[in-house]
Coordinates of C-alpha atoms and ligand atoms in Angstrom, one line a residue:
M10 CA -51.1 -11.7 -25.0
A11 CA -53.3 -14.3 -23.3
L12 CA -52.5 -15.0 -19.7
S13 CA -51.8 -18.7 -20.4
T14 CA -49.2 -17.7 -23.0
K15 CA -47.5 -15.4 -20.6
L16 CA -47.4 -18.1 -17.9
F17 CA -46.0 -20.5 -20.4
Q18 CA -43.3 -18.1 -21.4
R19 CA -42.4 -17.4 -17.8
S20 CA -42.2 -21.0 -16.8
S21 CA -40.2 -22.0 -19.8
S22 CA -37.7 -19.2 -19.1
T23 CA -37.5 -20.3 -15.5
A24 CA -36.7 -23.7 -16.8
V25 CA -33.9 -22.3 -18.9
F26 CA -32.5 -20.3 -16.0
G27 CA -32.9 -23.3 -13.7
A28 CA -30.9 -25.5 -16.1
R29 CA -28.2 -22.8 -16.4
S30 CA -27.9 -22.3 -12.6
M31 CA -27.4 -26.0 -12.1
S32 CA -24.3 -25.8 -14.2
W33 CA -22.7 -22.9 -12.5
W34 CA -20.3 -24.8 -10.3
R35 CA -20.0 -28.0 -12.4
S36 CA -16.3 -27.4 -13.0
V37 CA -15.5 -27.0 -9.3
Q38 CA -13.4 -29.9 -7.9
P39 CA -12.9 -30.5 -4.2
A40 CA -9.9 -28.5 -2.9
P41 CA -7.0 -30.4 -1.6
K42 CA -7.0 -30.9 2.2
D43 CA -5.1 -28.3 4.2
P44 CA -1.8 -29.9 5.2
I45 CA -2.2 -28.7 8.8
L46 CA -6.0 -28.2 9.5
G47 CA -6.7 -31.4 7.5
V48 CA -4.8 -33.3 10.1
T49 CA -7.2 -32.1 12.8
E50 CA -10.1 -33.2 10.7
A51 CA -8.7 -36.7 10.3
F52 CA -7.9 -36.8 14.0
L53 CA -11.5 -35.9 15.0
A54 CA -12.9 -38.5 12.7
D55 CA -10.8 -41.3 14.2
P56 CA -12.7 -43.3 16.9
S57 CA -9.6 -44.9 18.4
P58 CA -9.3 -44.3 22.2
N59 CA -5.5 -44.2 21.7
K60 CA -5.4 -41.4 19.2
V61 CA -2.9 -38.6 19.7
N62 CA -2.9 -35.2 17.9
V63 CA 0.5 -33.6 17.5
G64 CA -0.6 -31.9 14.3
V65 CA -1.9 -28.4 14.8
G66 CA 0.2 -25.8 16.7
A67 CA -2.3 -25.3 19.6
Y68 CA -1.2 -25.5 23.2
R69 CA -2.6 -28.3 25.4
D70 CA -2.2 -28.9 29.1
D71 CA -0.6 -32.0 30.5
N72 CA -4.0 -33.7 30.2
G73 CA -4.1 -32.9 26.5
K74 CA -6.9 -30.3 27.1
P75 CA -7.1 -26.8 25.5
V76 CA -6.2 -24.1 27.9
V77 CA -7.8 -20.7 28.7
L78 CA -5.2 -18.7 30.5
E79 CA -6.1 -17.4 34.0
C80 CA -5.2 -13.8 32.8
V81 CA -7.8 -14.2 30.0
R82 CA -10.4 -15.5 32.5
E83 CA -9.8 -12.5 34.7
A84 CA -9.9 -10.0 31.9
E85 CA -13.2 -11.6 30.7
R86 CA -14.6 -11.1 34.2
R87 CA -13.6 -7.5 34.2
V88 CA -15.0 -6.6 30.8
A89 CA -18.2 -8.7 31.2
G90 CA -21.3 -6.6 30.6
K91 CA -19.2 -3.5 29.7
L92 CA -18.8 -4.2 26.0
N93 CA -21.2 -2.6 23.5
M94 CA -21.4 -4.2 20.1
E95 CA -20.5 -1.1 18.1
Y96 CA -18.1 -1.3 15.1
L97 CA -14.4 -0.8 15.8
P98 CA -12.7 1.7 13.5
M99 CA -11.3 0.1 10.3
G100 CA -7.9 0.0 11.9
G101 CA -9.3 -1.8 15.0
S102 CA -8.7 -1.1 18.7
V103 CA -6.3 1.7 19.2
K104 CA -5.5 0.6 22.7
M105 CA -4.8 -3.0 21.7
V106 CA -2.6 -1.9 18.8
E107 CA -0.6 0.4 21.1
E108 CA 0.1 -2.3 23.6
T109 CA 0.9 -4.8 20.9
L110 CA 3.5 -2.5 19.3
K111 CA 5.2 -2.1 22.7
L112 CA 5.8 -5.9 22.7
A113 CA 7.5 -5.9 19.4
Y114 CA 9.2 -2.5 19.2
G115 CA 10.0 -2.1 22.9
E116 CA 8.1 -0.4 25.8
T117 CA 10.0 2.8 25.3
S118 CA 10.5 2.7 21.6
E119 CA 11.4 6.0 19.9
F120 CA 9.4 4.9 16.9
L121 CA 6.3 4.8 19.0
K122 CA 6.9 8.2 20.4
D123 CA 7.7 9.6 16.9
K124 CA 4.5 8.0 15.6
R125 CA 6.4 6.4 12.8
I126 CA 4.6 3.1 12.9
A127 CA 1.6 2.5 10.7
A128 CA -0.4 -0.3 12.4
V129 CA -3.8 -1.9 12.3
Q130 CA -5.5 -4.7 14.2
S131 CA -5.6 -7.8 12.0
L132 CA -7.4 -11.1 12.0
S133 CA -4.6 -12.8 13.9
G134 CA -1.3 -13.5 12.2
T135 CA -2.7 -14.9 9.0
G136 CA -4.8 -11.8 8.5
A137 CA -1.7 -9.6 9.1
C138 CA 0.4 -11.5 6.6
R139 CA -2.4 -11.4 4.0
L140 CA -3.0 -7.7 4.5
F141 CA 0.7 -7.1 4.1
A142 CA 0.9 -9.3 1.0
D143 CA -2.0 -7.3 -0.6
F144 CA -0.3 -4.0 0.4
Q145 CA 3.0 -5.2 -1.1
K146 CA 1.2 -6.2 -4.4
R147 CA -0.5 -2.8 -4.6
F148 CA 2.5 -0.6 -3.9
R149 CA 5.5 -2.7 -4.9
P150 CA 4.0 -4.8 -7.7
D151 CA 7.3 -5.8 -9.2
S152 CA 8.9 -7.2 -6.1
N153 CA 9.2 -10.9 -5.2
I154 CA 8.7 -12.3 -1.8
Y155 CA 11.5 -14.7 -0.6
I156 CA 10.1 -17.4 1.6
P157 CA 12.3 -19.8 3.7
V158 CA 12.4 -23.5 2.9
P159 CA 10.6 -24.9 4.7
T160 CA 8.0 -22.5 6.1
W161 CA 4.5 -22.6 7.5
A162 CA 2.4 -24.0 4.7
N163 CA -0.1 -21.2 4.7
H164 CA 2.6 -18.6 3.8
H165 CA 2.6 -19.9 0.3
N166 CA -1.1 -19.7 0.0
I167 CA -1.2 -16.1 1.4
W168 CA 1.3 -14.6 -1.1
R169 CA -0.1 -16.7 -3.9
D170 CA -3.6 -15.4 -3.4
A171 CA -2.2 -11.9 -3.2
Q172 CA -0.6 -12.6 -6.6
V173 CA 2.9 -11.7 -5.4
P174 CA 5.6 -13.8 -7.2
Q175 CA 7.4 -16.2 -4.8
R176 CA 11.0 -17.2 -4.5
T177 CA 12.5 -19.3 -1.8
F178 CA 15.7 -19.1 0.3
H179 CA 17.7 -21.8 2.1
Y180 CA 16.9 -22.0 5.7
Y181 CA 17.0 -25.6 7.1
H182 CA 19.7 -28.1 6.7
P183 CA 18.2 -31.6 6.7
E184 CA 21.5 -33.3 7.5
T185 CA 22.5 -31.1 10.5
K186 CA 18.8 -30.6 11.4
G187 CA 19.9 -27.0 12.1
L188 CA 20.2 -23.7 10.2
D189 CA 21.7 -23.6 6.7
F190 CA 23.3 -20.3 7.5
A191 CA 25.7 -20.2 4.5
G192 CA 22.9 -21.0 2.1
L193 CA 20.7 -18.4 3.7
I194 CA 23.3 -15.6 3.4
D195 CA 24.1 -16.6 -0.2
D196 CA 20.4 -16.3 -1.1
I197 CA 20.2 -12.9 0.5
K198 CA 23.2 -11.8 -1.5
N199 CA 22.0 -13.2 -4.8
A200 CA 18.4 -11.9 -4.6
P201 CA 17.7 -8.8 -6.8
S202 CA 18.1 -5.6 -4.6
G203 CA 14.8 -4.5 -3.2
S204 CA 13.4 -8.0 -2.7
F205 CA 11.1 -8.8 0.2
F206 CA 12.2 -11.4 2.7
L207 CA 9.8 -13.3 5.0
L208 CA 11.5 -14.0 8.3
H209 CA 10.1 -15.9 11.3
A210 CA 11.0 -13.6 14.3
C211 CA 11.3 -16.5 16.7
A212 CA 10.4 -20.2 17.2
H213 CA 10.5 -20.9 13.4
N214 CA 7.5 -23.0 12.2
P215 CA 7.9 -25.8 11.3
T216 CA 11.6 -26.4 12.2
G217 CA 12.1 -25.0 15.7
V218 CA 15.4 -23.7 14.4
D219 CA 16.2 -20.0 15.0
P220 CA 19.4 -18.1 14.1
S221 CA 21.6 -17.2 17.0
E222 CA 22.0 -13.5 18.0
E223 CA 25.2 -13.3 16.0
Q224 CA 23.6 -14.8 13.0
W225 CA 20.7 -12.4 13.2
K226 CA 23.2 -9.5 13.2
E227 CA 24.8 -10.9 10.0
I228 CA 21.4 -11.5 8.4
S229 CA 20.4 -7.9 9.2
Y230 CA 23.7 -6.6 7.8
E231 CA 23.3 -8.5 4.5
I232 CA 19.7 -7.6 4.1
K233 CA 20.5 -3.9 4.6
G234 CA 23.5 -4.1 2.3
K235 CA 21.3 -5.4 -0.6
G236 CA 18.4 -3.0 0.2
H237 CA 15.9 -5.8 0.8
F238 CA 12.8 -5.4 2.9
A239 CA 12.4 -7.6 6.0
F240 CA 8.9 -8.7 6.9
F241 CA 8.7 -10.6 10.2
D242 CA 6.0 -13.1 11.1
M243 CA 6.0 -13.2 14.9
A244 CA 3.4 -15.8 15.7
Y245 CA 5.1 -17.3 18.7
Q246 CA 6.5 -14.4 20.7
G247 CA 7.2 -15.9 24.2
F248 CA 7.3 -19.5 23.0
A249 CA 11.0 -19.6 22.1
S250 CA 12.5 -18.5 25.4
G251 CA 9.5 -18.2 27.6
D252 CA 10.0 -14.5 27.6
P253 CA 8.3 -12.2 25.0
E254 CA 10.9 -9.5 25.5
R255 CA 13.8 -11.9 24.7
D256 CA 11.9 -13.3 21.8
A257 CA 11.8 -9.9 20.1
K258 CA 15.6 -9.8 19.9
A259 CA 15.7 -10.3 16.1
I260 CA 13.4 -7.4 15.6
R261 CA 15.4 -5.2 17.9
I262 CA 18.6 -6.0 16.0
F263 CA 16.9 -4.9 12.7
L264 CA 15.5 -1.7 14.3
K265 CA 18.9 -0.8 15.7
D266 CA 20.4 -1.4 12.3
G267 CA 18.0 1.2 10.8
H268 CA 15.7 -1.1 8.8
L269 CA 12.2 -0.1 7.9
I270 CA 10.5 -3.4 8.7
G271 CA 7.1 -4.9 8.7
I272 CA 5.7 -7.2 11.5
S273 CA 2.8 -9.6 11.8
Q274 CA 1.9 -10.3 15.4
S275 CA -0.7 -12.7 16.8
Y276 CA -2.2 -13.5 20.2
A277 CA -3.4 -17.0 19.1
K278 CA -0.5 -18.9 20.7
N279 CA 0.9 -16.6 23.4
M280 CA -2.4 -15.6 24.9
G281 CA -4.3 -18.7 23.8
L282 CA -6.8 -16.6 21.9
Y283 CA -6.8 -18.9 18.8
G284 CA -10.4 -18.5 17.8
Q285 CA -10.7 -14.8 18.8
R286 CA -8.4 -13.9 15.8
V287 CA -6.5 -11.0 17.4
G288 CA -3.4 -9.7 15.8
C289 CA -1.6 -6.7 14.4
L290 CA 0.1 -5.6 11.2
S291 CA 2.7 -2.8 11.5
L292 CA 5.0 -1.1 9.2
L293 CA 7.8 1.2 10.4
C294 CA 7.9 4.3 8.2
E295 CA 10.3 7.1 7.6
D296 CA 8.2 9.7 9.4
E297 CA 4.8 10.3 10.9
K298 CA 3.3 11.7 7.6
Q299 CA 4.3 8.5 5.8
A300 CA 2.9 6.4 8.6
V301 CA -0.5 8.2 8.4
A302 CA -0.6 7.5 4.6
V303 CA 0.4 3.9 4.9
K304 CA -2.2 3.3 7.7
S305 CA -4.9 4.8 5.6
Q306 CA -4.0 2.5 2.7
L307 CA -4.0 -0.6 5.0
Q308 CA -7.5 0.5 6.2
Q309 CA -8.6 0.9 2.6
L310 CA -7.5 -2.7 1.9
A311 CA -9.3 -4.0 4.9
R312 CA -12.6 -2.2 4.2
P313 CA -13.8 -4.2 1.2
M314 CA -12.5 -7.5 2.7
Y315 CA -14.0 -7.5 6.2
S316 CA -14.7 -3.8 6.9
N317 CA -13.4 -3.7 10.4
P318 CA -12.1 -6.3 12.8
P319 CA -13.8 -8.0 15.8
V320 CA -14.2 -6.3 19.1
H321 CA -14.1 -8.8 21.9
G322 CA -10.6 -10.3 21.5
P323 CA -8.7 -6.9 21.5
L324 CA -10.6 -5.9 24.6
I325 CA -9.3 -8.9 26.4
V326 CA -5.7 -8.2 25.2
S327 CA -5.8 -4.5 26.1
T328 CA -7.3 -5.3 29.5
I329 CA -4.4 -7.7 30.2
L330 CA -1.6 -5.6 28.8
G331 CA -2.9 -2.4 30.3
D332 CA -2.8 -3.7 33.9
P333 CA 0.6 -4.4 35.4
D334 CA -0.7 -7.3 37.6
L335 CA -2.5 -9.0 34.8
K336 CA 0.4 -8.5 32.5
N337 CA 2.7 -10.1 35.0
L338 CA 0.3 -13.0 35.4
W339 CA 0.3 -13.4 31.6
L340 CA 4.1 -13.4 31.5
R341 CA 4.2 -16.1 34.1
E342 CA 1.6 -18.2 32.2
V343 CA 3.5 -17.8 28.9
K344 CA 6.6 -19.1 30.7
G345 CA 4.6 -21.9 32.1
M346 CA 3.5 -23.0 28.6
A347 CA 7.1 -22.7 27.2
D348 CA 8.5 -24.7 30.2
R349 CA 6.0 -27.5 29.8
I350 CA 7.0 -27.9 26.2
I351 CA 10.7 -27.9 27.0
G352 CA 10.0 -30.6 29.6
M353 CA 8.2 -32.7 27.0
R354 CA 11.1 -32.3 24.6
T355 CA 13.4 -33.8 27.2
A356 CA 11.0 -36.6 28.0
L357 CA 10.5 -37.6 24.3
R358 CA 14.2 -37.7 23.6
E359 CA 14.9 -39.7 26.8
N360 CA 12.1 -42.2 26.0
L361 CA 13.5 -42.7 22.4
E362 CA 17.1 -43.1 23.8
K363 CA 15.9 -45.7 26.4
L364 CA 14.2 -47.7 23.6
G365 CA 17.7 -48.0 22.0
S366 CA 16.9 -46.0 18.9
P367 CA 19.8 -46.1 16.5
I368 CA 19.0 -42.5 15.5
S369 CA 20.3 -39.3 17.2
W370 CA 17.4 -37.4 18.7
E371 CA 19.5 -34.6 20.0
H372 CA 17.6 -32.1 17.7
I373 CA 14.4 -32.6 19.7
T374 CA 16.0 -30.7 22.6
N375 CA 18.1 -28.4 20.4
Q376 CA 15.1 -27.0 18.5
I377 CA 12.9 -24.5 20.2
G378 CA 9.3 -23.2 20.3
M379 CA 6.2 -25.2 19.7
F380 CA 7.5 -27.6 17.1
C381 CA 10.0 -30.4 16.6
Y382 CA 11.0 -31.0 13.0
S383 CA 11.6 -34.7 13.6
G384 CA 13.2 -35.7 10.3
M385 CA 10.6 -38.4 9.7
T386 CA 9.6 -39.1 6.1
P387 CA 6.0 -38.8 4.8
E388 CA 5.9 -42.6 4.7
Q389 CA 7.0 -42.9 8.3
V390 CA 4.4 -40.3 9.3
D391 CA 1.7 -42.3 7.4
R392 CA 2.6 -45.4 9.4
L393 CA 2.4 -43.4 12.7
T394 CA -1.1 -42.4 11.6
N395 CA -2.4 -45.7 10.1
E396 CA -0.9 -48.1 12.7
F397 CA -0.7 -46.0 15.9
H398 CA -3.5 -43.3 15.4
I399 CA -0.9 -40.5 15.9
Y400 CA -1.7 -37.5 13.8
L401 CA 0.9 -35.0 12.5
T402 CA 1.7 -33.2 9.3
R403 CA 3.4 -35.2 6.6
N404 CA 6.6 -33.1 6.8
G405 CA 7.4 -34.8 10.1
R406 CA 6.6 -31.8 12.3
I407 CA 5.5 -32.7 15.8
S408 CA 3.6 -30.1 17.7
M409 CA 5.3 -30.5 21.1
A410 CA 2.3 -28.8 22.6
G411 CA 0.2 -31.9 22.1
V412 CA 2.8 -34.2 23.9
T413 CA 1.9 -35.0 27.5
T414 CA 3.2 -37.1 30.4
G415 CA 0.4 -39.5 29.6
N416 CA 1.2 -40.0 25.9
V417 CA 4.9 -39.4 25.6
G418 CA 5.8 -43.0 26.1
Y419 CA 3.3 -44.2 23.5
L420 CA 4.5 -41.6 21.1
A421 CA 8.2 -42.5 21.6
N422 CA 7.5 -46.2 21.1
A423 CA 5.5 -45.6 17.9
I424 CA 8.3 -43.3 16.5
H425 CA 10.9 -45.9 17.4
E426 CA 8.8 -48.6 15.6
V427 CA 8.6 -46.6 12.3
T428 CA 12.2 -45.3 12.3
K429 CA 14.3 -48.1 13.7
S430 CA 15.0 -49.8 10.4
A431 CA 15.5 -46.6 8.4
Ligands
LMR526 C1 0.1 -24.3 12.8 O1 1.1 -24.1 12.2 O2 -0.2 -25.5 13.2 C2 -0.7 -23.2 13.3 O3 -0.1 -22.0 12.9 C3 -2.1 -23.3 13.0 C4 -2.4 -23.0 11.5 O4 -3.3 -22.2 11.3 O5 -1.8 -23.6 10.6

C-alpha cells in the first residue's frame, strides 16, 4: 500500500475516533450542589464584608478563624523530620487505631484485651461509614439500613452509592424540637428483624438532639430484642458534653447490653484535623478469629479503592493520645471548644429574646453539640442568605461553631427579621 494511502487511512480513522471521543460525556449533566459543602462555595463567592458562614460544621475561634489545636502544633513539632513517606499497611496505623478504640470502647475494655475488635484506619468518618456500607452490602446483601429523619445529608449518599436499600426511622419532632422517642421506638419494633440501624453516638447532626441515658438504655433494649445491628457514627465525640469519655455513654450502654456493634470515628472535629482525613472503622466480633477475618475483608475492600490510608494525620493523633501530657492538653482544648459553643448558644438566644421575638428559642440552649436546628424554613433561610449574606443549610441548621461575639448580634437581628411575622 502506498504511504500516502496509509497516512490517509490513519488520519481518517483518527478523525472517527476523535469525533467519538468528543461524545463520550455528552449525556453528563452537572451534579446538584452538595447541600452542605455547596454553602461554603456560595459563601466564598460572596464579596460582602458582612457575610457570615454558619453552614459547614467546622470549628472557628471567637474571631471566626479556623483553629489548629495547641496539642496538634506540639505533636507536629515532635514528629517533624522523623516521618518517612512509606506506605502504611492497608489497615492503617496500628498505634493510632489502638488509641482510637480506647476512646470509644474504654481505656480498659475487655474487648480490646480479647482482640475481638476488627478495626482499620479510615478516611475520616465519611470513609469509615462508606467502608462499612460496602462491607454490609458484601456480607449482608439483603439487609436494609435504617437512617434517622433527619440525618447528615451525606449518610444518604454513602449508603446509596454502596447500593444498600435505605429505610428511615423517626427521630426528631418538629413541634417539640426534641426527640420523637415514641416514633423511634415504634420504628425499631416494626423493622424486620436483623435490620441495620444508623445511630449518631452523640451531638446528633443536624438536630443537636440526643436521647437521654435512660432513653439510650431503652433503645438498646429494643434493638437487641429485635436482633437489629447498631452502627454508630461518632463524628463529634467530645462536642456534646466537652468530655469524650462522657460522650461515649451510648456506646458503653450497648456494649454492656451485649450488642456486637460497629463504630465510625473521626478526628475531624474533636482534634480539628478536618483535611487530614483521620478516622477509624471498627466492628466488635464474637471472638478473635472472627475479628481477624472481618479485618482482612475490610482491608480487601480498601485496597482497590485507595490501597492504604494517609500517614501524617494518624501520626499526629497517636503522638497526642500516646503521651499523657499531650492527651490532657487535648482534653482541655476539646472542652474549650465545646464551652465556647455553649456560650454562643446562650448569647444567640438572649439576643433574640431581647429583640422581642415572638418565637420560643429555648431549643437553642437545649440542643447540644455543634449544631442548632433552628426550625427556620428553607424560604426563611433563603432570605437570610439573600438579604443578610448569612450562609447556612436550607434545613435551617446553624453551625454554632461559626457564631462569634462579633457576629451574634447581627445574626440574631437577621433571624428575627425573617421569622417575626411567621
Ligand atoms: C457538616 O455536617 O457540616 C460536616 O460534617 C461537614 C461535612 O462534610 O458535611
